[in-house]
Coordinates of C-alpha atoms in Angstrom, one line a residue:
M1 CA 109.2 140.0 42.9
G2 CA 106.9 137.0 43.4
I3 CA 107.6 133.4 42.6
S4 CA 107.4 131.5 39.3
K5 CA 105.3 128.5 38.7
K6 CA 108.4 126.3 38.3
E7 CA 109.9 127.6 41.6
R8 CA 106.5 127.2 43.3
I9 CA 106.8 123.4 42.6
L10 CA 110.6 122.8 42.9
L11 CA 111.4 124.9 46.0
P12 CA 109.2 122.9 48.4
I13 CA 110.7 119.7 47.0
V14 CA 114.3 120.9 47.4
W15 CA 113.5 122.2 50.9
A16 CA 111.9 118.9 52.0
A17 CA 114.9 116.9 50.6
V18 CA 117.5 119.2 52.3
V19 CA 116.2 120.7 55.5
P20 CA 114.1 118.1 57.3
A21 CA 116.3 115.2 56.1
G22 CA 119.5 117.1 56.8
Y23 CA 118.4 118.1 60.2
A24 CA 117.4 114.6 61.1
L25 CA 120.9 113.5 60.1
I26 CA 122.5 116.2 62.2
V27 CA 120.5 115.3 65.4
R28 CA 120.5 111.5 64.8
D29 CA 122.8 111.0 67.8
G30 CA 121.0 113.5 70.0
F31 CA 119.9 117.1 70.1
G32 CA 123.0 118.3 71.8
V33 CA 121.5 119.8 75.0
T34 CA 121.9 117.9 78.2
A35 CA 119.2 117.7 80.8
D36 CA 120.7 120.2 83.1
A37 CA 121.5 122.7 80.2
W38 CA 117.9 123.0 79.0
P39 CA 117.2 126.2 81.1
T40 CA 120.3 127.8 79.6
F41 CA 119.3 126.8 76.1
F42 CA 115.7 128.1 76.6
S43 CA 117.1 131.4 78.0
L44 CA 119.4 132.0 75.0
A45 CA 116.7 130.9 72.5
L46 CA 114.1 133.2 74.1
L47 CA 116.5 136.2 74.1
A48 CA 117.4 135.5 70.4
V49 CA 113.7 135.4 69.4
I50 CA 113.1 138.7 71.3
T51 CA 116.1 140.3 69.6
A52 CA 114.6 139.4 66.2
F53 CA 111.6 141.7 67.0
Y54 CA 113.9 144.8 67.3
P55 CA 115.4 145.3 63.8
I56 CA 117.1 148.6 63.0
S57 CA 116.1 150.2 59.6
F58 CA 118.0 152.9 57.8
K59 CA 116.5 154.1 54.5
N60 CA 115.7 150.8 52.7
I61 CA 118.1 148.6 54.7
T62 CA 117.0 146.5 57.7
V63 CA 119.5 144.9 60.1
T64 CA 118.7 142.3 62.8
F65 CA 120.9 141.3 65.7
Q66 CA 119.8 137.8 66.8
E67 CA 123.1 136.4 65.7
W68 CA 124.7 137.6 68.9
L69 CA 122.9 134.8 70.7
L70 CA 123.0 132.3 67.9
I71 CA 126.8 132.4 68.2
P72 CA 126.9 131.3 71.9
I73 CA 124.2 128.7 71.3
F74 CA 126.3 127.1 68.6
L75 CA 129.6 127.4 70.5
Q76 CA 128.0 125.7 73.6
F77 CA 125.5 123.3 72.2
G78 CA 126.4 122.7 68.6
L79 CA 124.7 122.8 65.2
G80 CA 121.4 121.1 66.0
P81 CA 120.2 123.6 68.7
E82 CA 121.5 126.6 66.6
I83 CA 119.5 125.4 63.5
A84 CA 116.4 124.9 65.7
V85 CA 116.5 128.5 67.0
S86 CA 117.4 130.1 63.6
Q87 CA 114.5 128.2 61.9
L88 CA 112.1 129.2 64.7
I89 CA 113.1 132.9 64.2
T90 CA 112.7 132.4 60.4
L91 CA 109.2 131.1 60.9
I92 CA 108.1 133.9 63.2
T93 CA 109.6 136.6 61.0
V94 CA 107.9 135.2 57.9
L95 CA 104.5 135.0 59.6
S96 CA 104.8 138.6 61.0
V97 CA 106.1 140.4 57.9
G98 CA 104.1 140.3 54.6
S99 CA 105.5 139.9 51.1
P100 CA 104.2 139.3 47.5
M101 CA 105.6 135.7 47.8
P102 CA 103.3 133.2 49.4
V103 CA 104.1 132.6 53.1
F104 CA 104.9 128.9 52.7
H105 CA 107.3 129.4 49.8
R106 CA 108.9 132.4 51.5
F107 CA 109.5 130.3 54.6
T108 CA 110.9 127.4 52.6
L109 CA 113.3 129.7 50.7
N110 CA 114.6 131.5 53.8
S111 CA 114.7 128.3 55.8
L112 CA 116.8 126.7 53.1
I113 CA 119.2 129.6 52.9
F114 CA 119.7 129.8 56.7
F115 CA 120.0 126.0 57.0
V116 CA 122.7 125.9 54.3
S117 CA 124.5 128.8 56.0
S118 CA 124.4 127.1 59.4
V119 CA 125.7 123.8 58.0
A120 CA 128.5 125.5 56.0
A121 CA 129.5 127.7 58.9
A122 CA 129.6 124.7 61.3
G123 CA 131.6 122.7 58.7
A124 CA 134.2 125.5 58.4
F125 CA 134.3 125.8 62.2
F126 CA 135.0 122.1 62.8
L127 CA 137.4 121.8 59.8
A128 CA 139.5 124.7 61.2
G129 CA 139.8 122.8 64.5
G130 CA 137.1 124.3 66.6
R131 CA 135.0 122.3 69.0
T132 CA 131.9 123.1 71.1
G133 CA 132.4 123.9 74.8
M134 CA 135.8 125.4 74.3
L135 CA 137.0 127.8 77.1
E136 CA 140.4 128.9 75.7
P137 CA 139.8 132.6 74.8
E138 CA 142.1 132.6 71.7
S139 CA 140.5 129.5 70.3
V140 CA 136.9 130.7 71.0
I141 CA 137.6 134.1 69.3
V142 CA 139.4 132.6 66.3
F143 CA 137.1 129.7 65.6
G144 CA 134.1 131.8 66.5
A145 CA 135.1 134.4 63.9
V146 CA 135.6 131.6 61.3
Y147 CA 132.0 130.4 62.1
A148 CA 130.5 134.0 62.0
L149 CA 132.3 135.1 58.8
T150 CA 131.5 131.8 57.0
Y151 CA 127.9 132.1 58.0
M152 CA 127.6 135.6 56.5
L153 CA 129.5 134.8 53.3
V154 CA 127.5 131.6 52.6
N155 CA 124.3 133.5 53.3
H156 CA 125.2 136.0 50.6
L157 CA 126.3 133.3 48.3
C158 CA 122.9 131.7 48.6
L159 CA 121.2 135.0 47.9
F160 CA 123.4 135.3 44.8
V161 CA 122.5 131.8 43.6
D162 CA 118.8 132.6 44.2
S163 CA 119.1 135.8 42.2
R164 CA 120.5 133.8 39.3
L165 CA 117.9 131.2 39.4
S166 CA 114.8 133.3 40.1
G167 CA 115.7 136.8 38.8
R168 CA 115.2 138.4 42.2
P169 CA 117.6 141.4 42.5
Y170 CA 120.8 141.0 44.5
R171 CA 124.3 142.6 44.4
F172 CA 127.2 141.4 46.6
R173 CA 128.9 144.7 46.3
S174 CA 126.2 146.8 47.9
V175 CA 125.4 148.9 50.9
E176 CA 123.4 146.0 52.4
T177 CA 126.6 143.8 52.4
L178 CA 128.5 146.5 54.2
W179 CA 125.8 146.9 56.8
D180 CA 125.9 143.1 57.4
L181 CA 129.6 143.2 57.8
G182 CA 129.3 146.2 60.1
S183 CA 126.6 144.7 62.2
L184 CA 128.7 141.5 62.5
S185 CA 131.6 143.5 63.9
V186 CA 129.3 144.8 66.6
I187 CA 127.4 141.6 67.6
F188 CA 130.4 139.2 67.4
P189 CA 132.1 140.6 70.6
F190 CA 128.7 140.5 72.4
G191 CA 128.2 136.9 71.3
I192 CA 131.7 135.9 72.5
A193 CA 131.2 137.8 75.8
A194 CA 127.8 136.1 76.3
Y195 CA 129.3 132.7 75.7
F196 CA 132.1 133.2 78.3
L197 CA 129.7 134.7 80.9
E198 CA 127.3 131.9 80.6
M199 CA 130.0 129.2 80.6
N200 CA 131.6 130.6 83.7
F201 CA 128.6 131.9 85.7
G202 CA 125.6 130.1 84.3
T203 CA 122.4 131.7 83.1
A204 CA 122.6 134.5 85.6
G205 CA 125.9 135.5 84.0
L206 CA 124.0 136.6 80.9
L207 CA 122.3 139.5 82.8
P208 CA 125.3 141.9 82.9
I209 CA 125.5 141.9 79.1
A210 CA 121.9 141.0 78.1
V211 CA 120.3 143.9 80.1
P212 CA 122.5 146.7 78.7
F213 CA 122.3 145.1 75.2
F214 CA 118.5 145.1 75.2
I215 CA 118.3 148.6 76.7
A216 CA 120.7 149.9 74.0
L217 CA 118.7 148.0 71.3
V218 CA 115.3 149.4 72.5
F219 CA 116.8 152.9 72.6
A220 CA 118.3 152.4 69.2
A221 CA 115.0 151.2 67.8
R222 CA 113.2 154.2 69.3
Y223 CA 115.8 156.6 68.1
N224 CA 115.7 155.0 64.7
S225 CA 111.9 155.3 64.7
T226 CA 112.2 159.1 65.6
E227 CA 114.8 159.5 62.9
S228 CA 112.6 157.7 60.5
V229 CA 109.7 160.1 61.2
N230 CA 112.0 163.1 60.9
R231 CA 113.4 161.8 57.5
R232 CA 109.9 161.2 56.3
L233 CA 108.7 164.7 57.4
G234 CA 111.7 166.1 55.5
K235 CA 110.7 164.0 52.5
A236 CA 107.1 165.1 52.7
S237 CA 108.2 168.8 52.8
E238 CA 110.4 168.2 49.7
I239 CA 107.4 166.6 48.0
G240 CA 105.3 169.6 49.0
Y241 CA 107.8 172.0 47.4
E242 CA 107.9 169.8 44.2
L243 CA 104.1 169.8 44.0
A244 CA 104.0 173.6 44.5
D245 CA 106.2 174.1 41.4
R246 CA 103.7 172.2 39.1
L247 CA 101.0 174.2 37.5
S248 CA 99.8 171.5 35.0
Y249 CA 97.1 169.2 36.4
S250 CA 98.4 166.2 34.6
E251 CA 102.0 166.8 35.6
L252 CA 100.9 167.4 39.2
T253 CA 98.9 164.2 39.5
E254 CA 101.7 162.1 38.0
L255 CA 104.3 163.6 40.3
F256 CA 102.1 163.1 43.4
T257 CA 101.4 159.5 42.4
R258 CA 105.1 158.7 41.8
R259 CA 106.4 160.4 44.9
L260 CA 103.7 158.8 47.2
Q261 CA 104.6 155.4 45.8
E262 CA 108.3 156.0 46.5
M263 CA 107.7 157.3 50.0
E264 CA 105.4 154.5 51.1
E265 CA 107.2 151.8 49.0
A266 CA 103.8 150.9 47.8
D267 CA 102.9 148.3 45.2
A268 CA 99.8 150.3 44.1
V269 CA 98.6 153.9 44.3
Y270 CA 95.3 155.2 43.0
V271 CA 94.1 158.8 42.8
I272 CA 90.3 158.8 42.6
E273 CA 88.2 161.8 41.6
S274 CA 84.5 162.5 41.3
A275 CA 83.4 163.2 37.8
E276 CA 79.7 163.8 37.0
G277 CA 78.6 161.9 40.1
R278 CA 80.9 158.9 39.4
L279 CA 84.2 158.0 41.1
V280 CA 87.0 157.6 38.5
P281 CA 90.7 156.6 38.9
V282 CA 92.6 159.4 37.1
S283 CA 96.1 158.5 38.1
A284 CA 97.7 155.3 39.2
W285 CA 100.8 153.3 40.0
E286 CA 100.4 149.6 39.4
E287 CA 102.4 146.7 37.9
G288 CA 105.6 148.7 38.6
R289 CA 104.7 151.7 36.3
Y290 CA 102.7 154.9 36.2
T291 CA 99.4 154.9 34.2
T292 CA 96.3 157.0 33.8
V293 CA 94.3 154.0 32.7
P294 CA 94.6 151.4 35.6
R295 CA 93.4 147.9 34.7
L296 CA 93.7 146.2 38.1
F297 CA 91.4 148.6 40.1
S298 CA 87.7 148.9 40.1
F299 CA 84.8 149.6 42.4
S300 CA 82.7 146.6 43.5
R301 CA 79.5 146.1 41.6
D302 CA 77.2 146.9 44.4
G303 CA 79.4 149.8 45.5
V304 CA 78.2 149.4 49.1
R305 CA 80.4 146.6 50.5
G306 CA 81.3 147.3 54.1
S307 CA 81.3 150.8 55.5
G308 CA 82.8 152.3 52.4
L309 CA 85.5 154.9 52.0
D310 CA 85.8 157.3 54.9
R311 CA 85.0 160.9 53.9
S312 CA 86.8 162.5 56.8
N313 CA 89.8 160.6 58.0
V314 CA 92.8 158.5 56.8
R315 CA 92.1 154.8 57.3
Q316 CA 94.5 151.9 57.5
Y317 CA 93.9 148.2 56.9
S318 CA 96.6 145.7 57.7
T319 CA 95.3 142.5 56.0
A320 CA 93.4 141.6 52.9
N321 CA 90.4 140.3 54.9
E322 CA 90.2 143.6 56.7
W323 CA 90.1 145.9 53.8
K324 CA 87.8 143.6 51.8
R325 CA 85.3 143.7 54.5
H326 CA 85.2 147.5 54.6
L327 CA 86.1 149.0 51.2
P328 CA 83.9 148.9 48.1
V329 CA 86.9 148.4 45.8
N330 CA 88.8 145.7 44.0
M331 CA 92.6 146.0 44.3
P332 CA 95.4 144.1 42.5
E333 CA 95.7 140.5 43.4
G334 CA 98.0 139.9 46.4
T335 CA 97.3 143.3 48.0
E336 CA 97.3 142.9 51.8
S337 CA 97.7 146.4 53.4
V338 CA 95.7 149.4 52.3
M339 CA 95.5 153.0 53.3
T340 CA 92.8 155.5 52.2
A341 CA 92.7 159.3 52.5
P342 CA 90.0 161.7 51.4
L343 CA 90.7 164.5 49.0
R344 CA 88.5 167.4 50.0
R345 CA 88.2 171.0 48.9
E346 CA 85.7 173.8 49.4
G347 CA 82.4 172.8 48.1
G348 CA 82.6 169.1 49.1
Q349 CA 84.3 165.8 48.5
T350 CA 86.4 165.5 45.4
G351 CA 87.8 162.0 45.7
W352 CA 90.3 159.7 47.5
V353 CA 93.8 158.4 47.5
I354 CA 94.2 154.7 47.9
V355 CA 97.6 153.1 48.7
G356 CA 98.2 149.3 48.6
S357 CA 101.0 147.0 49.6
H358 CA 101.6 143.2 49.1
R359 CA 103.0 143.1 52.7
R360 CA 100.7 142.5 55.7
H361 CA 101.0 145.3 58.3
A362 CA 103.0 147.3 55.8
F363 CA 101.9 150.6 57.2
D364 CA 102.4 151.8 60.8
R365 CA 100.8 154.5 62.8
E366 CA 103.3 157.1 61.5
D367 CA 102.1 156.5 57.9
M368 CA 98.6 157.9 58.5
P369 CA 99.6 161.5 59.4
M370 CA 102.3 161.4 56.7
L371 CA 99.7 160.4 54.1
E372 CA 97.4 163.2 55.3
L373 CA 100.2 165.7 55.1
I374 CA 101.1 164.8 51.6
C375 CA 97.5 164.8 50.5
T376 CA 97.2 168.3 52.0
H377 CA 100.1 169.5 49.9
F378 CA 98.5 167.8 46.9
R379 CA 95.1 169.4 47.5
V380 CA 96.6 172.9 47.8
S381 CA 98.7 172.5 44.7
L382 CA 95.8 171.0 42.8
E383 CA 93.6 173.9 43.6
K384 CA 96.4 176.3 42.5
A385 CA 96.9 174.3 39.3
R386 CA 93.1 174.4 38.6
I387 CA 93.0 178.2 39.1
H388 CA 96.1 178.6 36.8
E389 CA 94.7 176.4 34.1
T390 CA 91.3 178.1 34.2
A391 CA 93.0 181.5 33.9
L392 CA 95.3 180.2 31.1
T393 CA 92.3 178.8 29.3
E394 CA 90.4 182.0 29.6
S395 CA 93.4 184.0 28.4
E396 CA 93.9 181.7 25.4
R397 CA 90.2 181.4 24.3
C398 CA 88.0 183.6 22.3
P399 CA 85.0 184.4 24.6
L400 CA 82.6 184.7 21.7
T401 CA 83.4 181.6 19.7
G402 CA 85.1 179.4 22.3
L403 CA 88.0 178.8 19.9
Y404 CA 91.6 179.4 20.7
N405 CA 92.7 183.0 20.2
F406 CA 95.6 184.7 18.5
R407 CA 97.8 184.5 21.6
W408 CA 97.5 180.7 21.7
F409 CA 98.0 180.5 17.9
E410 CA 101.3 182.4 18.0
K411 CA 102.7 180.0 20.6
E412 CA 101.3 176.9 18.9
L413 CA 102.7 178.0 15.5
D414 CA 106.2 178.6 17.0
Y415 CA 106.1 175.2 18.8
T416 CA 104.9 173.2 15.8
M417 CA 107.4 174.9 13.4
A418 CA 110.1 174.0 15.9
N419 CA 109.0 170.4 15.6
V420 CA 109.3 170.7 11.8
K421 CA 112.8 172.0 12.1
G422 CA 113.7 169.3 14.6
G423 CA 112.4 166.5 12.5
A424 CA 109.6 165.5 14.8
I425 CA 107.1 166.1 12.0
S426 CA 107.9 166.4 8.3
R427 CA 105.7 169.4 7.4
L428 CA 103.0 171.8 8.5
S429 CA 100.2 173.2 6.4
L430 CA 98.4 176.4 7.4
L431 CA 95.0 177.6 6.3
I432 CA 93.8 181.2 6.7
L433 CA 90.0 181.7 6.2
D434 CA 88.2 185.0 5.8
I435 CA 84.5 185.7 5.5
D436 CA 83.7 187.5 2.2
H437 CA 81.8 190.8 2.5
F438 CA 81.5 190.5 6.3
K439 CA 81.3 194.3 6.8
K440 CA 78.3 194.4 4.5
L441 CA 76.6 191.7 6.6
N442 CA 77.2 193.8 9.7
D443 CA 75.9 196.9 8.1
T444 CA 72.8 195.1 6.8
Y445 CA 71.8 193.0 9.7
G446 CA 73.7 194.5 12.7
H447 CA 76.8 193.5 14.7
Q448 CA 74.9 191.0 16.8
S449 CA 74.0 189.1 13.6
G450 CA 77.6 189.2 12.6
N451 CA 78.5 187.6 16.0
D452 CA 75.8 184.9 15.4
I453 CA 77.5 184.0 12.1
L454 CA 81.0 184.0 13.7
K455 CA 79.8 181.5 16.3
S456 CA 78.1 179.3 13.8
L457 CA 81.1 179.3 11.5
A458 CA 83.4 178.5 14.4
S459 CA 81.3 175.4 15.2
I460 CA 81.5 174.2 11.6
L461 CA 85.3 174.7 11.5
Q462 CA 85.8 172.9 14.8
R463 CA 83.6 170.0 13.8
E464 CA 85.1 169.6 10.3
S465 CA 88.7 169.9 11.6
A466 CA 88.3 167.4 14.5
G467 CA 91.0 164.8 14.3
K468 CA 92.7 166.7 11.5
G469 CA 94.0 170.0 12.9
R470 CA 93.5 172.8 15.4
V471 CA 91.4 175.9 14.8
A472 CA 91.8 179.4 16.2
R473 CA 90.2 182.7 15.7
F474 CA 92.9 184.9 14.1
G475 CA 90.9 188.2 14.6
G476 CA 87.8 189.9 13.3
E477 CA 86.3 187.6 10.7
E478 CA 89.5 185.6 10.1
F479 CA 90.2 182.1 11.3
V480 CA 93.3 179.9 11.1
I481 CA 93.7 176.1 11.0
L482 CA 97.0 174.3 11.7
L483 CA 97.4 170.9 9.9
P484 CA 100.6 169.2 11.2
G485 CA 102.0 166.6 8.8
W486 CA 99.7 167.6 5.9
L487 CA 101.0 167.9 2.3
K488 CA 100.1 171.1 0.4
E489 CA 97.9 169.1 -1.9
E490 CA 96.0 167.5 1.0
A491 CA 95.6 170.9 2.7
E492 CA 94.3 172.5 -0.6
E493 CA 91.7 169.6 -0.9
F494 CA 90.6 170.1 2.7
A495 CA 90.3 173.9 2.2
E496 CA 88.2 173.3 -0.9
H497 CA 85.9 171.0 1.1
L498 CA 85.5 173.7 3.7
R499 CA 84.8 176.4 1.1
K500 CA 82.0 174.3 -0.5
Y501 CA 80.5 173.2 2.8
I502 CA 80.3 176.8 4.1
E503 CA 78.9 178.0 0.8
Q504 CA 76.1 175.4 0.9
S505 CA 75.3 176.1 4.6
V506 CA 72.5 178.3 5.8
F507 CA 73.0 180.5 8.9
E508 CA 70.3 181.6 11.2
I509 CA 70.5 185.1 12.5
R510 CA 68.4 187.6 14.4
P511 CA 68.8 191.1 12.8
D512 CA 68.9 193.8 15.4
L513 CA 68.5 196.8 13.2
G514 CA 64.7 196.6 13.0
A515 CA 62.0 197.2 15.6
V516 CA 61.4 193.4 16.1
R517 CA 64.2 190.8 16.0
E518 CA 62.7 188.1 13.8
P519 CA 64.8 185.1 12.7
A520 CA 66.4 185.3 9.3
F521 CA 68.5 182.9 7.2
V522 CA 71.5 184.0 5.2
S523 CA 74.3 182.3 3.2
I524 CA 77.9 183.3 3.3
T525 CA 81.1 182.5 1.3
V526 CA 84.7 182.4 2.4
S527 CA 88.1 182.8 0.9
I528 CA 91.0 180.6 2.0
G529 CA 94.8 180.8 1.7
V530 CA 97.1 177.8 1.9
A531 CA 100.8 177.6 2.7
T532 CA 103.0 174.7 3.7
A533 CA 106.3 174.5 5.7
P534 CA 109.1 173.9 5.0
D535 CA 108.3 174.2 1.2
D536 CA 107.1 177.8 1.4
S537 CA 108.9 179.0 4.5
D538 CA 110.7 177.5 7.5
E539 CA 109.9 180.4 9.8
P540 CA 106.6 180.8 11.7
M541 CA 105.9 184.4 10.6
G542 CA 107.1 183.6 7.1
L543 CA 104.6 180.8 6.8
L544 CA 101.8 183.0 8.2
R545 CA 102.6 185.9 5.7
N546 CA 102.6 183.4 2.8
A547 CA 99.3 181.9 3.7
D548 CA 97.9 185.5 4.1
R549 CA 99.3 186.4 0.7
A550 CA 97.7 183.3 -0.9
L551 CA 94.4 184.4 0.7
Y552 CA 94.3 187.8 -0.8
V553 CA 96.0 187.1 -4.1
G554 CA 94.5 183.7 -4.9
G555 CA 91.2 184.3 -3.0
K556 CA 90.1 187.8 -2.6
Q557 CA 91.7 189.4 -5.7
A558 CA 90.6 186.4 -7.9
G559 CA 87.0 187.1 -7.1
R560 CA 86.4 185.7 -3.6
N561 CA 84.8 182.4 -2.6
R562 CA 88.1 180.7 -3.7
V563 CA 91.1 178.8 -2.3
G564 CA 94.4 180.5 -3.0
V565 CA 97.6 178.4 -2.8
Y566 CA 101.0 180.0 -2.2

C-alpha cells in the first residue's frame, strides 16, 4: 500500500517534531561516547551496518540481526549512540530496498517507529534500575532483557497504530511476530556476550564472537538463498503441472498470469501477443486484480524507444530510469523493476511476458531463469491448448456451413436447460427450421446447388440471430436456434421475421446437372417450429421433440412456409 495525501503531509511534520527535536534533547549534554571510546563505537556501528545487509528470508518473512550489536552499543554508550546507529541503518535500508511508498516518507515512517521504540526501551531500562556501563552479569542480563523485549513490543505497537491510521495491513498474532521473538532469543545472548567481551578485553575482544557470528550469518544467507531457489524450482514445477491440466486458452492465460504474479510478488504482469501484426495485451494483473483489459499499460507512441523488447533472452531492469530508456512501453505509475521474457513457438515470435514491481532491484539473478522456466511451461501448455481448441472447434463445427453441428447443439441444449432448472435464466425458446421441398431442389439443380443454398441460408441465420441466440445445423436441411431468456411470443415473432426474410430473399446457385454451370437464381421457403421451456417441457429432449412436432404439425402439415407453435 502507498501513502495517502493526508499522511504525505502530516508524517514529515510529526517526524520533524519528534525525531530531530527529541534527539537534540537526548544528546543535549553530550553524545555519550568519550574520546578514547570512539574506535570501539565505530567498530560496533560498522558491524551493525554490515549485519543489516545479511537478512534471512523464509517465504514472505524477512528477519534482520543488527540488534545483536545495537544492544551492546546501548548498554555501553547509552541512548544517543544507539539511536544514531539505528537511524543510519534505517536510512541505508530505505535507500537500497524499493517500495511503492516514496523514499522520503518511508524513511520518516520507519525512522519515527525506531526512534519511539528506542526511547521507550531505554525508558523501561532506566526505570527498572538499569544503567549504562554495568558489569554485574545478573543486572546486565535482566535489564538488557527488559530493554530488548520493550523494544520489540513497542515496535509492534507502533506498527499496530500505523495500521489503524493508514490502513496498511498488520496483525500482532502472526508468524512475523513469532519470528521476531525467535530471532530475539537468538541474538540477545550474542549481544550480551559481545558487551562483556568488549568491556573486559576491548575491541579485540569482539573478534571471538563477531567472526563466528558473521561466518554463520553468511552461511545461513547462502543456505537460505539455495533453499529459496529450491523452493522456487518446486513452485515452478507445480505451476507447470497446473498449466498442463488446462486445455482452455482463456483459463490457461489467467492461471499463468495469477501464478506468475504470486511467485514473483509482482505489482503488474502483462501477457502480450501478436495479433494481425500488432502487439496486444491479452491478459494482465494490475491494480491488485486480474483483467483481460488492462488500462495502465500501453506501447509508446513511436514504438521504438530504446533498444526495444529482446526477442531471444529474458531481460531485467532494476530501476525506472533503466527500463524507460530501453523498453517501448508505458507501465503503471511507480513501477521501478521490470523483467521481460519472449514467448516463442515454431514459426516465429508470438509475444512477450512483462513483469513489474514498485520496488527497486526487486528481481535478482535467480528470477531470470525462473521466469524463463515458467514461460517454457506456458508455451508448451499454450500450444497444447491451441491444438485442443482447434480439434474441438473442428469436431463441433459443420465443415460446409461453418455453423455449430448437432454434437455441439446437444451439449449446449443440456447446459442451457440446466441453467433454466437452476434459475440462472427464466426460460429458453427453441426454433427448428426446415427448408421446404429441399429434395426437389437437389433433384432439379444438383446437390452442389443444394449446398450453395445451405451455405447462403446459414449466413442469413447467423447474421439475423447475432446478439439474440446461437445457431446450429441440426442435420440435412434442418437448422436450430437457441434463444435463452425469450418468451414464446417473442420467439414466434422472431421466427415469423425469419420466415418472411427468407421467402423474400434470392439465392444464387450454379446448377451442376447441365453441360455448362451457368449462374441461376432461386427462391426458397422454410417452415419453423417453436417451443419454450419450462412451459412446454423441462427436459432437453422433451423441448426438442415438442419444437419438432410444432414444425411438422403447424408448419409442414399446415401447408409449409409457416411458423408452428407448440
